[in-house]
Amino acid sequence: MYLDNNSTTAVRHEVWETMSPYFQEYYGNPASLQHALGRQAAAALLQARTDIAAVLHCQKQEIFFNSGATESINTVLKGVFQRYALKGKHIIVSTTEHKAVLNCCEELQKLGAEISYLPVDEQGAISLSLLAATIRKDTILVCLMAANNETGALHPIQEIAALCQAKDCLYFCDATQYIGKLPLFLEHIPIDILCLSAHKFHGPKGVGILYIRRKSKPIQVHPLLHGGGQELNFRGGTQNLPLIVGMAKALTLAAEEGYNSTYIRELRDYFEQEICARIPASHIISQDVPRLPNTSMLVVEHLLATEIMSQLPHIALAAGSACSSASRAPSHVLLAQGMTIEKAKASLRVSFSMLNTADEVATLLALLPNVVERLRAQSPIWQLVQAGIIR
Ligand code: PLP
């Protein structure tokens, strides 16, 4: 049972059917316009760009294909830092950004960048007035995600974008978890730069988009990869056409289906309501702020999430984010939200997709409380909690 959809998703059948001929039949290079196979590839690339622009409500010239959000984040942070040196070296990010952002900032600090880390409250929300006060004349970039990968908490991107516009400061939105789960119309929100990864919405891994708005005062981002002039000379390297075609199909299908957000939200909300009723001393993080419809960060107090997961080997869940699970460190997001290390380590992320079913939720609801009860029965700490000796 797969309930780790914020980490990655399965490629949908329709997406695979659409992209697979581009490996062995239509394998031309979109830059090889001298022959039919190349022209066919160029046409498919243009169609994918057009389809994606239609979903995001932007111009197709504003879309740059690349290998995914990590590449976009590196390109933007490093590329803006390089090009806006005359304006300043000040960048604003939140403490709950993805590690790709935070680690990139660490690298830039070594090169002289000044990074302001915007705190969040216990629900994961930033303060807009603090953001306004933090933006300076020499601020070259505000980098705030649309939706958090661990808690699903949403940042107020409309207000952030308007604030940055008013203060004449670039806004880069990491929308990796948001796109494919909720609609976002770039013609209505003045986001300057945005990134996404196809594998978060049932597209293939290793492909994504960097969106850069065309403005009268053009946005300057120094390229990360120099090469053969692809992507308007902004991102060198032969475009990965099968993956790009698959990404366009996945995004188009998701938009046509209203992101299945009502269905997914109902599964998620039922799970949350039932699980908190069935497991004593459990609760959901960021439940009181606007959230993605698919994400539940469940805290099962006085247990380790990894211990619970090891008792459910056939169910894919996550303890914190995929990267922090690998490092076994407590989630930086939950710590930033003011949780103790113990509670952060007791947090289990359940992330749903349209491919999950009510039967799966019923199975999880049947298994998880039993596992918790069994583990707590063996736990001396739980005995002390029960006896009222510790809380
Ligand atoms: N940003 C966010 C919010 C994410 O959730 C992820 C992946 O989990 C990334 C960036 C990095 O995406 P990718 O691994 O596809 O480059």
Short mmCIF file of N, CA, C and O and ligand atoms in Angstrom, two decimals, residues 6-7 67-71 73 98 100 145 147-149 174 176-177 197 199-200, ligand 1:
data_model
loop_
_atom_site.label_atom_id
_atom_site.label_comp_id
_atom_site.label_asym_id
_atom_site.label_seq_id
_atom_site.Cartn_x
_atom_site.Cartn_y
_atom_site.Cartn_z
N ASN A 6 3.96 12.31 -1.27
CA ASN A 6 4.69 13.58 -1.31
C ASN A 6 6.16 13.33 -1.64
O ASN A 6 6.88 14.23 -2.04
N SER A 7 6.57 12.08 -1.45
CA SER A 7 7.94 11.73 -1.80
C SER A 7 8.04 11.55 -3.31
O SER A 7 8.86 12.18 -3.98
N SER A 67 15.67 19.17 -15.26
CA SER A 67 15.61 17.84 -14.63
C SER A 67 14.76 17.81 -13.36
O SER A 67 14.64 16.78 -12.72
N GLY A 68 14.19 18.95 -12.97
CA GLY A 68 13.32 18.94 -11.79
C GLY A 68 13.61 20.08 -10.83
O GLY A 68 14.44 20.96 -11.10
N ALA A 69 12.92 20.03 -9.69
CA ALA A 69 12.94 21.18 -8.77
C ALA A 69 14.33 21.46 -8.19
O ALA A 69 14.70 22.62 -8.02
N THR A 70 15.10 20.43 -7.91
CA THR A 70 16.43 20.68 -7.33
C THR A 70 17.28 21.49 -8.30
O THR A 70 17.96 22.45 -7.90
N GLU A 71 17.21 21.13 -9.57
CA GLU A 71 17.97 21.90 -10.57
C GLU A 71 17.43 23.33 -10.65
O GLU A 71 18.22 24.30 -10.70
N ILE A 73 15.94 25.08 -8.36
CA ILE A 73 16.29 25.83 -7.14
C ILE A 73 17.75 26.28 -7.20
O ILE A 73 18.08 27.43 -6.93
N HIS A 98 12.46 23.47 1.58
CA HIS A 98 13.08 22.17 1.28
C HIS A 98 14.60 22.27 1.43
O HIS A 98 15.18 23.35 1.25
N ALA A 100 16.83 21.44 -0.49
CA ALA A 100 17.49 21.94 -1.72
C ALA A 100 17.71 23.45 -1.59
O ALA A 100 18.77 23.97 -1.97
N MET A 145 8.17 28.68 -0.39
CA MET A 145 7.45 27.60 -1.07
C MET A 145 5.94 27.83 -1.05
O MET A 145 5.41 28.55 -0.20
N ALA A 147 3.72 25.12 -0.88
CA ALA A 147 3.18 24.13 0.06
C ALA A 147 4.33 23.33 0.65
O ALA A 147 5.27 22.97 -0.07
N ASN A 148 4.23 23.07 1.94
CA ASN A 148 5.31 22.33 2.59
C ASN A 148 5.19 20.83 2.32
O ASN A 148 4.11 20.25 2.43
N ASN A 149 6.32 20.21 2.00
CA ASN A 149 6.33 18.78 1.66
C ASN A 149 6.04 17.87 2.85
O ASN A 149 5.59 16.75 2.70
N ASP A 174 8.74 27.94 -4.78
CA ASP A 174 8.93 26.50 -4.99
C ASP A 174 7.55 25.85 -4.86
O ASP A 174 7.03 25.67 -3.76
N THR A 176 6.70 22.84 -5.92
CA THR A 176 6.87 21.41 -6.22
C THR A 176 5.75 20.56 -5.63
O THR A 176 5.31 19.59 -6.25
N GLN A 177 5.31 20.88 -4.42
CA GLN A 177 4.26 20.06 -3.80
C GLN A 177 2.86 20.56 -4.17
O GLN A 177 1.89 19.84 -3.99
N SER A 197 8.20 19.68 -10.18
CA SER A 197 8.75 18.39 -10.62
C SER A 197 7.59 17.47 -11.01
O SER A 197 6.62 17.35 -10.26
N HIS A 199 7.30 14.26 -11.10
CA HIS A 199 7.05 13.00 -10.39
C HIS A 199 6.18 13.18 -9.15
O HIS A 199 5.82 12.20 -8.50
N LYS A 200 5.83 14.43 -8.84
CA LYS A 200 4.93 14.65 -7.70
C LYS A 200 3.47 14.54 -8.13
O LYS A 200 2.58 14.54 -7.28
N1 PLP B 1 10.96 21.24 -3.23
C1 PLP B 1 10.02 20.57 -2.57
C2 PLP B 1 9.00 21.32 -1.77
C3 PLP B 1 9.98 19.18 -2.62
O1 PLP B 1 9.04 18.51 -1.94
C4 PLP B 1 10.97 18.49 -3.37
C5 PLP B 1 11.00 17.02 -3.38
O2 PLP B 1 10.60 16.36 -2.47
C6 PLP B 1 11.93 19.24 -4.05
C7 PLP B 1 11.89 20.61 -3.95
C8 PLP B 1 12.99 18.58 -4.87
O3 PLP B 1 12.40 17.95 -5.97
P1 PLP B 1 13.23 16.96 -6.90
O4 PLP B 1 13.78 15.91 -6.00
O5 PLP B 1 12.24 16.45 -7.87
O6 PLP B 1 14.31 17.75 -7.54
#
